[in-house]
mmCIF file of C-alpha atoms in Angstrom:
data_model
loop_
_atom_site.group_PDB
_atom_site.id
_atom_site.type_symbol
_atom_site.label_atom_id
_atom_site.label_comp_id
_atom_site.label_asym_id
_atom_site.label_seq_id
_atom_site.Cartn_x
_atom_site.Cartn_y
_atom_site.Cartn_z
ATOM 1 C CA UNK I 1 38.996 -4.824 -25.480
ATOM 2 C CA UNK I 2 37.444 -3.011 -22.324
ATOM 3 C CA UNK I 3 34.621 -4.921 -20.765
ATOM 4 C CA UNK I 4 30.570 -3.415 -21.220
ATOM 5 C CA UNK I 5 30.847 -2.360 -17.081
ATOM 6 C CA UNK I 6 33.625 -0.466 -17.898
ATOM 7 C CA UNK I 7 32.020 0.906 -20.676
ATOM 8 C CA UNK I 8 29.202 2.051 -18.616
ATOM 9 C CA UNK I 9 31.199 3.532 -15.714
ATOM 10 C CA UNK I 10 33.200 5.729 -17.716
ATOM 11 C CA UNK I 11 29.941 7.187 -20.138
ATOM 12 C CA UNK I 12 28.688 9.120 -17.399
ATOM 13 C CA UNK I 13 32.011 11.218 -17.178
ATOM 14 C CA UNK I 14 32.237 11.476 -20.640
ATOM 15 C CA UNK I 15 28.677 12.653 -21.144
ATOM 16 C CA UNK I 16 29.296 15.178 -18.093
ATOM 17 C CA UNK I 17 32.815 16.420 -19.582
ATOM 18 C CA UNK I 18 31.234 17.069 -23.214
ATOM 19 C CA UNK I 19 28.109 18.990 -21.664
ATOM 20 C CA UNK I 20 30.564 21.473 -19.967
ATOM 21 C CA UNK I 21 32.983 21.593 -22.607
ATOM 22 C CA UNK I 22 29.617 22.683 -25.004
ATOM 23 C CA UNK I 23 28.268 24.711 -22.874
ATOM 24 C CA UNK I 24 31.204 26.903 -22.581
ATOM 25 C CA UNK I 25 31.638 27.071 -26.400
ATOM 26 C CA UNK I 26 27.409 27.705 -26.240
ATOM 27 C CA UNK I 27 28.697 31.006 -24.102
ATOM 28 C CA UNK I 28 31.869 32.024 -26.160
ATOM 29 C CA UNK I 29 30.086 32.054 -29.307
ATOM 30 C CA UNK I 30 27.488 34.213 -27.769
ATOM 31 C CA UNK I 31 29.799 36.701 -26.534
ATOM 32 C CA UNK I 32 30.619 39.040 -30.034
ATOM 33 C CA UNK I 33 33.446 40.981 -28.736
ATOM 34 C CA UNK I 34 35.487 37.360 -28.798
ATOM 35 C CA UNK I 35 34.771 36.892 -32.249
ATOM 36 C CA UNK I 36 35.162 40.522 -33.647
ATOM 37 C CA UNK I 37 39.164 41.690 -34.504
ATOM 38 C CA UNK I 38 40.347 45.040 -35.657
ATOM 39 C CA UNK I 39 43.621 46.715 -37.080
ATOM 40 C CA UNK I 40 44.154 50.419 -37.221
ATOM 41 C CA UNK I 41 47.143 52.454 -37.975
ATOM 42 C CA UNK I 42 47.702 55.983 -38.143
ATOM 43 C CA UNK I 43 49.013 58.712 -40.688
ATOM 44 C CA UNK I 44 49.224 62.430 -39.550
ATOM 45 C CA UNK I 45 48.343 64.650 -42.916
ATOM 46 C CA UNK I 46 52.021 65.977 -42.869
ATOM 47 C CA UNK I 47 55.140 65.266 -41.558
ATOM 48 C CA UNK I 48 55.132 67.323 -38.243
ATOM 49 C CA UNK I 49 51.610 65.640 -37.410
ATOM 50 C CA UNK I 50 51.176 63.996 -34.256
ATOM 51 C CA UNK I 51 52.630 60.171 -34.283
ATOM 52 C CA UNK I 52 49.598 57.902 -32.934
ATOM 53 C CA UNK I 53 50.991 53.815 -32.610
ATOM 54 C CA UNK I 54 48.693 51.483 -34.421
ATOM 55 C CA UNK I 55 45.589 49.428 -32.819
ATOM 56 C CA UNK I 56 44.643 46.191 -32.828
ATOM 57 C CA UNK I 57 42.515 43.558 -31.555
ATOM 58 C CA UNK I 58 43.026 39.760 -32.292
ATOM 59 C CA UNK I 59 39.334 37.655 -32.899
ATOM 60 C CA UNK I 60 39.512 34.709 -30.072
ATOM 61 C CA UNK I 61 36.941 33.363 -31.279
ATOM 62 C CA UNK I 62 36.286 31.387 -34.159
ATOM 63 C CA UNK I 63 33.099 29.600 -35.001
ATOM 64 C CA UNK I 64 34.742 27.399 -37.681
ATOM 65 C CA UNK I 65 36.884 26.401 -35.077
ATOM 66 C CA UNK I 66 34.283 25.536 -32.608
ATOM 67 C CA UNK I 67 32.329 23.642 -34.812
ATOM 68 C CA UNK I 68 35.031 21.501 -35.796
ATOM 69 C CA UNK I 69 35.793 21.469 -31.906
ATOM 70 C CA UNK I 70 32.050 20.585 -30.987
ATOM 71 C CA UNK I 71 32.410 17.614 -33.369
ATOM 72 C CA UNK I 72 35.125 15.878 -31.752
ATOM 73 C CA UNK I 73 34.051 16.373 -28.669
ATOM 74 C CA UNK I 74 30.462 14.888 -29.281
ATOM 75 C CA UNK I 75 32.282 11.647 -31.604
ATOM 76 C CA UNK I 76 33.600 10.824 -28.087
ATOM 77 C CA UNK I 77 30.189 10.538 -26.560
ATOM 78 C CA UNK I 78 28.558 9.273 -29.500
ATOM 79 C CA UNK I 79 31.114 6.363 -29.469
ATOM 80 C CA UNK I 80 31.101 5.669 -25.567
ATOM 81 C CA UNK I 81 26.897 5.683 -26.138
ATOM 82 C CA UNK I 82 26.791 3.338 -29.423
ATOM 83 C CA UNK I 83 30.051 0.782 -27.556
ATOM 84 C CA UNK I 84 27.297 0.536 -24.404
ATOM 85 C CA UNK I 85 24.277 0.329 -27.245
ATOM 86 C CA UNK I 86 25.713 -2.428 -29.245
ATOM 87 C CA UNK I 87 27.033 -4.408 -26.262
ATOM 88 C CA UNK I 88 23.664 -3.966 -24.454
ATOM 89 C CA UNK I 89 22.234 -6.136 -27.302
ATOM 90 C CA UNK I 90 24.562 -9.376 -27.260
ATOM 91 C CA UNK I 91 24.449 -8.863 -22.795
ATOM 92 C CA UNK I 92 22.674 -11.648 -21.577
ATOM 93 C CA UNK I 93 22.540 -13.273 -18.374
ATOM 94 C CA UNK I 94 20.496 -15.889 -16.549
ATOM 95 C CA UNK I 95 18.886 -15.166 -13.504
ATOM 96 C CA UNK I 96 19.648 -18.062 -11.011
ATOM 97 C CA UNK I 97 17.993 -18.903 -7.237
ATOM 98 C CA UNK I 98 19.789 -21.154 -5.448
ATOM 99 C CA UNK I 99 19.939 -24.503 -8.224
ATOM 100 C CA UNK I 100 16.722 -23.319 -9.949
ATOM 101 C CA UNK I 101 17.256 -20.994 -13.341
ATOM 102 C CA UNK I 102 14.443 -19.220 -13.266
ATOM 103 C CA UNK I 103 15.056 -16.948 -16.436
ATOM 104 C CA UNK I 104 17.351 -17.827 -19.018
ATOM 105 C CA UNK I 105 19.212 -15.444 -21.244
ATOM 106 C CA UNK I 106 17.744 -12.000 -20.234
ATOM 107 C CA UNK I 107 19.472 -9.063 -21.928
ATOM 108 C CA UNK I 108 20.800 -6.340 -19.432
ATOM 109 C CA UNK I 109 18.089 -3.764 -20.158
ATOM 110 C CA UNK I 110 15.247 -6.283 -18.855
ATOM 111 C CA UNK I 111 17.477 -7.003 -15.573
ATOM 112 C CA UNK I 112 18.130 -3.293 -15.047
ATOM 113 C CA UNK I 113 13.799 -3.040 -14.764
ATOM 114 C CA UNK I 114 13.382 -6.354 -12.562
ATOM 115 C CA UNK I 115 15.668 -4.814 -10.113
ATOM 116 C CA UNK I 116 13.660 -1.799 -10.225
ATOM 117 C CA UNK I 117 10.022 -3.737 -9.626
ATOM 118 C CA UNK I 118 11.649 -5.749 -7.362
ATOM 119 C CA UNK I 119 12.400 -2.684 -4.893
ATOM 120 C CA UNK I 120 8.820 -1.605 -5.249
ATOM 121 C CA UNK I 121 7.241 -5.139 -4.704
ATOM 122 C CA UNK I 122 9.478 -5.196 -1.913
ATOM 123 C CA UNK I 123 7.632 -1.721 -0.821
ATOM 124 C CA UNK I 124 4.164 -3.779 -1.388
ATOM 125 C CA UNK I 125 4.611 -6.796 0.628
ATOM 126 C CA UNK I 126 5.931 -4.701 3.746
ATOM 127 C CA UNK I 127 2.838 -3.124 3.887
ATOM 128 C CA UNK I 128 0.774 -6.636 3.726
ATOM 129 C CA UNK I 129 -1.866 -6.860 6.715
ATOM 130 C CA UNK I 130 -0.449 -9.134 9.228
ATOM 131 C CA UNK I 131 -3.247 -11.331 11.630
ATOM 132 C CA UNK I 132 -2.941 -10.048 15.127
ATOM 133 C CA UNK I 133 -1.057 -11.680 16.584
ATOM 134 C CA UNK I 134 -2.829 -11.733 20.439
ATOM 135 C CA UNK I 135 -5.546 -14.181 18.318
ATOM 136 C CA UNK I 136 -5.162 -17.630 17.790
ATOM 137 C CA UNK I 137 -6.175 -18.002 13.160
ATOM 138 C CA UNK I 138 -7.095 -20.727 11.001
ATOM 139 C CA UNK I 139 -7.811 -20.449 7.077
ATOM 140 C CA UNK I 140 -12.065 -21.029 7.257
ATOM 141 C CA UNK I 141 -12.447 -22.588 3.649
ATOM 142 C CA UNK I 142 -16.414 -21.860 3.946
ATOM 143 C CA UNK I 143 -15.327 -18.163 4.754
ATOM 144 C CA UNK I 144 -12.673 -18.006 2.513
ATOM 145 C CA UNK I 145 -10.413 -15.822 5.034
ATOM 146 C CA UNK I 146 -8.848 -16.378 8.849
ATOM 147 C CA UNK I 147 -10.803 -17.129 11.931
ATOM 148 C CA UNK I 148 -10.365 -17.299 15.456
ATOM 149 C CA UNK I 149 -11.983 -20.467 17.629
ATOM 150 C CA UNK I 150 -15.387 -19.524 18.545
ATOM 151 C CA UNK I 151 -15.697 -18.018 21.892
ATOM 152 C CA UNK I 152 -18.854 -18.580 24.328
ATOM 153 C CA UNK I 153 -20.149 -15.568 26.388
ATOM 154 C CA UNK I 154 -22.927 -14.937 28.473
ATOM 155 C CA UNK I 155 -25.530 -12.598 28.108
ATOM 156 C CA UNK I 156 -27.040 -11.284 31.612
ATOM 157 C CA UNK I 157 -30.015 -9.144 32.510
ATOM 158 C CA UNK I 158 -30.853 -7.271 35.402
ATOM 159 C CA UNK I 159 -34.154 -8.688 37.090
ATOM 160 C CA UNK I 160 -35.717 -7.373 40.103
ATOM 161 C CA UNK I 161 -35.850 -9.108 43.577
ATOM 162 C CA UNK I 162 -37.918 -8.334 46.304
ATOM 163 C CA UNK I 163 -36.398 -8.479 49.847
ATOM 164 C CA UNK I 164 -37.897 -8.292 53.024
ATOM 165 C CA UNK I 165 -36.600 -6.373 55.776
ATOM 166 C CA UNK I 166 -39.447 -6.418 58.192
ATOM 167 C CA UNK I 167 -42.832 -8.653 57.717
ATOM 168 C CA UNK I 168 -45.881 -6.716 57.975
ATOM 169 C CA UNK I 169 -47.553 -6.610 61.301
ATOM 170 C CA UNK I 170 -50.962 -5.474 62.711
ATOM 171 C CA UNK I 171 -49.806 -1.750 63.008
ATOM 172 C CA UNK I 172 -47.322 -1.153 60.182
ATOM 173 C CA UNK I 173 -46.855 -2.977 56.400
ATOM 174 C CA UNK I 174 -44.204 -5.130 55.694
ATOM 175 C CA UNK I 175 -40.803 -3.189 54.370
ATOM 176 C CA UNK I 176 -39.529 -4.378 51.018
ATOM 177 C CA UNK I 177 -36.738 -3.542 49.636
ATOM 178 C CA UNK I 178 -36.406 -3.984 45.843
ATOM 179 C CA UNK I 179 -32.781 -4.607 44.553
ATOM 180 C CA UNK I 180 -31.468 -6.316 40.987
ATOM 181 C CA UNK I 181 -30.079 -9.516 40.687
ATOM 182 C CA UNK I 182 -27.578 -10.405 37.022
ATOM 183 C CA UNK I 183 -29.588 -13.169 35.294
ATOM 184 C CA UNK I 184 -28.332 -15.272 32.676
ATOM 185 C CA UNK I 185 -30.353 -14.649 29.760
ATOM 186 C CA UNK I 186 -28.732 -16.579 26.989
ATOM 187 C CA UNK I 187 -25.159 -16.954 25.290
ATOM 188 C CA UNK I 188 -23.243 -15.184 22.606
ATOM 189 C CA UNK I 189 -20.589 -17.103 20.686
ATOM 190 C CA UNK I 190 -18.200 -15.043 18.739
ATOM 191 C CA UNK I 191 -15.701 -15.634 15.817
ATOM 192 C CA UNK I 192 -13.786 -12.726 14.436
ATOM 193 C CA UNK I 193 -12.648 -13.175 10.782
ATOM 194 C CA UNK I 194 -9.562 -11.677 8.759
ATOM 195 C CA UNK I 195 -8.259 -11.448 5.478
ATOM 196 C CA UNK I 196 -5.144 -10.398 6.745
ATOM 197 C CA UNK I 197 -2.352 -12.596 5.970
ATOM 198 C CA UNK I 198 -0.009 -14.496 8.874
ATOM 199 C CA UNK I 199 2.845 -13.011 9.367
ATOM 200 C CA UNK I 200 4.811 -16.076 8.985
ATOM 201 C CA UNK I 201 3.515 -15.940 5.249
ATOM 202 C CA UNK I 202 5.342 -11.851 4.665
ATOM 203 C CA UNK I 203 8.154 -12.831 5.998
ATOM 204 C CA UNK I 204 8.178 -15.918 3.393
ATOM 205 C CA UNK I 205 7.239 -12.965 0.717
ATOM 206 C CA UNK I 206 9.946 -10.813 1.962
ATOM 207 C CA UNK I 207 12.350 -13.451 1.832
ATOM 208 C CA UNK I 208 11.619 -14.550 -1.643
ATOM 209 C CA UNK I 209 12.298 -11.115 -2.746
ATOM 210 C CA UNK I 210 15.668 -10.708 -1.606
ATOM 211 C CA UNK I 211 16.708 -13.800 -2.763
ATOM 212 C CA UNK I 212 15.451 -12.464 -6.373
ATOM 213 C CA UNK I 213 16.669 -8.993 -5.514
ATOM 214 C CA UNK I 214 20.396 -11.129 -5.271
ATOM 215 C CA UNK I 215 19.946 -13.002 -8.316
ATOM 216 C CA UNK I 216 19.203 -9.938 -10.511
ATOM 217 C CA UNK I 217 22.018 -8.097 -9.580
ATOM 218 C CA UNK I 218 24.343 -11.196 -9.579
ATOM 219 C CA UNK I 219 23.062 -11.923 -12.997
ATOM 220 C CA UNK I 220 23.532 -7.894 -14.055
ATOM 221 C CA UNK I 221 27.233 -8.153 -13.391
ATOM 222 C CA UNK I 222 28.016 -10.496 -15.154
ATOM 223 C CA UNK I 223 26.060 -9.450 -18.257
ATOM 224 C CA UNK I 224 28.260 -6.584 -17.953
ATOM 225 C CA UNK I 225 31.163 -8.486 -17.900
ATOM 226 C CA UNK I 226 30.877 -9.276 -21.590
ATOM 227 C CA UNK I 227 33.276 -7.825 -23.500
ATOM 228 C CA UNK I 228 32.135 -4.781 -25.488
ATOM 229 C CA UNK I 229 31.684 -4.780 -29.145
ATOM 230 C CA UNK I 230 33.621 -1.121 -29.482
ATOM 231 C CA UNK I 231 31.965 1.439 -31.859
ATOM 232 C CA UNK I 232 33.236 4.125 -33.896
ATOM 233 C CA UNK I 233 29.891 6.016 -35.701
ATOM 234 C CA UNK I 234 30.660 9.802 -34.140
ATOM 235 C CA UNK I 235 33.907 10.634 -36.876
ATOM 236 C CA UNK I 236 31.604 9.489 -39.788
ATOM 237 C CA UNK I 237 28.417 11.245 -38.288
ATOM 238 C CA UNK I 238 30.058 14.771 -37.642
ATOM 239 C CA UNK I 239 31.956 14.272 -41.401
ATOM 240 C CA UNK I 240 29.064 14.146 -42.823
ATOM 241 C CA UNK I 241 26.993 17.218 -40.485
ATOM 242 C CA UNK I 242 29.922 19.499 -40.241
ATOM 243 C CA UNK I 243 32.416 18.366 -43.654
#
């Protein structure tokens, strides 16, 4: 009794050898020439008449024949399909993470989609925001997101300053140069906040993924590897269509 992968790795042949072998007999039975036949023969109206040799042309072509044809082609297929149906139904495998069975029994349909959502999750949590990492994070419970230590910075203002270059004297006024001195004004403190996520925890994500992406396809193989309940529907559905 062949096995349900083997089963499934021979169906898409079949399926492929059955669509060309119809789709030629699609294009013979449109061709009329192939199914048309003739027979002539010739008799001069006396005896010293010209002698002509008889014609003929054989039908290739017959649609009883391609019917019947058609139908045993297609019972193939049907048979390979139902075999991989019927087996798909009793395939079950559990899906298993290091000691830990985390799903018990799934058929091999179900496992066939996991795999698939796992690749796109797997799409999703690459493109997770990551924290920059030139910032030193903490989780801020009363923010409910990342943020950095508070950082202290000065605020400055430019206040002028008088400065004498020559004091005033009987004959000419004192000159005063005015320049600008930087003045500590008051103090900013700064904390940036995030909701990106640390990259420590993707990598976790990422990691959690493959391991599932493993199991799924562990447990797929060997819910293939049950032995496969073997059909035969296509003889009794083409007797009954074409009898």
């Amino acid at each position: 009794m062949p096995k349900l992968n083997q089963i499934i790795a021979v169906e898409k042949s079949v399926k492929s050898r059955s669509f060309q072998e119809l789709t030629e007999a699609h294009h013979a039975l449109q061709k009329p020439a192939l199914l048309s036949g003739i027979t002539r023969t010739y008799r001069p109206k006396d005896e010293e008449g010209e002698q002509l040799p008889p014609e003929s042309t054989r039908v290739q072509v017959k649609a009883e024949e391609i019917v019947q044809n058609t139908a045993r082609i297609l019972s193939n297929l049907f048979d390979v399909t139902a075999t991989k149906d019927w087996t798909n139904c009793e395939a079950r495998a559990d899906v298993v993470v290091g000691e830990q069975v985390l799903l018990k029994d799934v058929p091999v349909s179900y496992l066939l989609f996991l795999e698939k959502q796992l690749v796109d999750l797997n799409t999703f949590v690459r493109k997770l925001p990551v924290l920059d990492a030139s910032e030193s994070w903490s989780f801020d419970p009363g923010a409910d997101c990342y943020a950095t230590e508070p950082i202290q910075t000065v605020r400055t203002k430019k206040i002028p300053r008088n400065h004498v270059k020559a004091e005033a004297t009987e004959k000419h006024p004192a000159q005063v140069e005015v320049y600008y001195e930087d003045v500590t004004v008051g103090y900013w403190r700064t904390l940036k906040f995030s909701g990106a996520l640390p990259a420590q925890r993707v990598h976790e994500l990422l990691g959690r993924i493959q391991k599932l992406q493993q199991a799924v396809k562990f447990a797929r193989e060997e819910a293939n590897n049950v032995e496969a309940k073997e059909q035969k529907v296509g003889e009794k559905f083409f007797n009954y269509l074409f009898g």
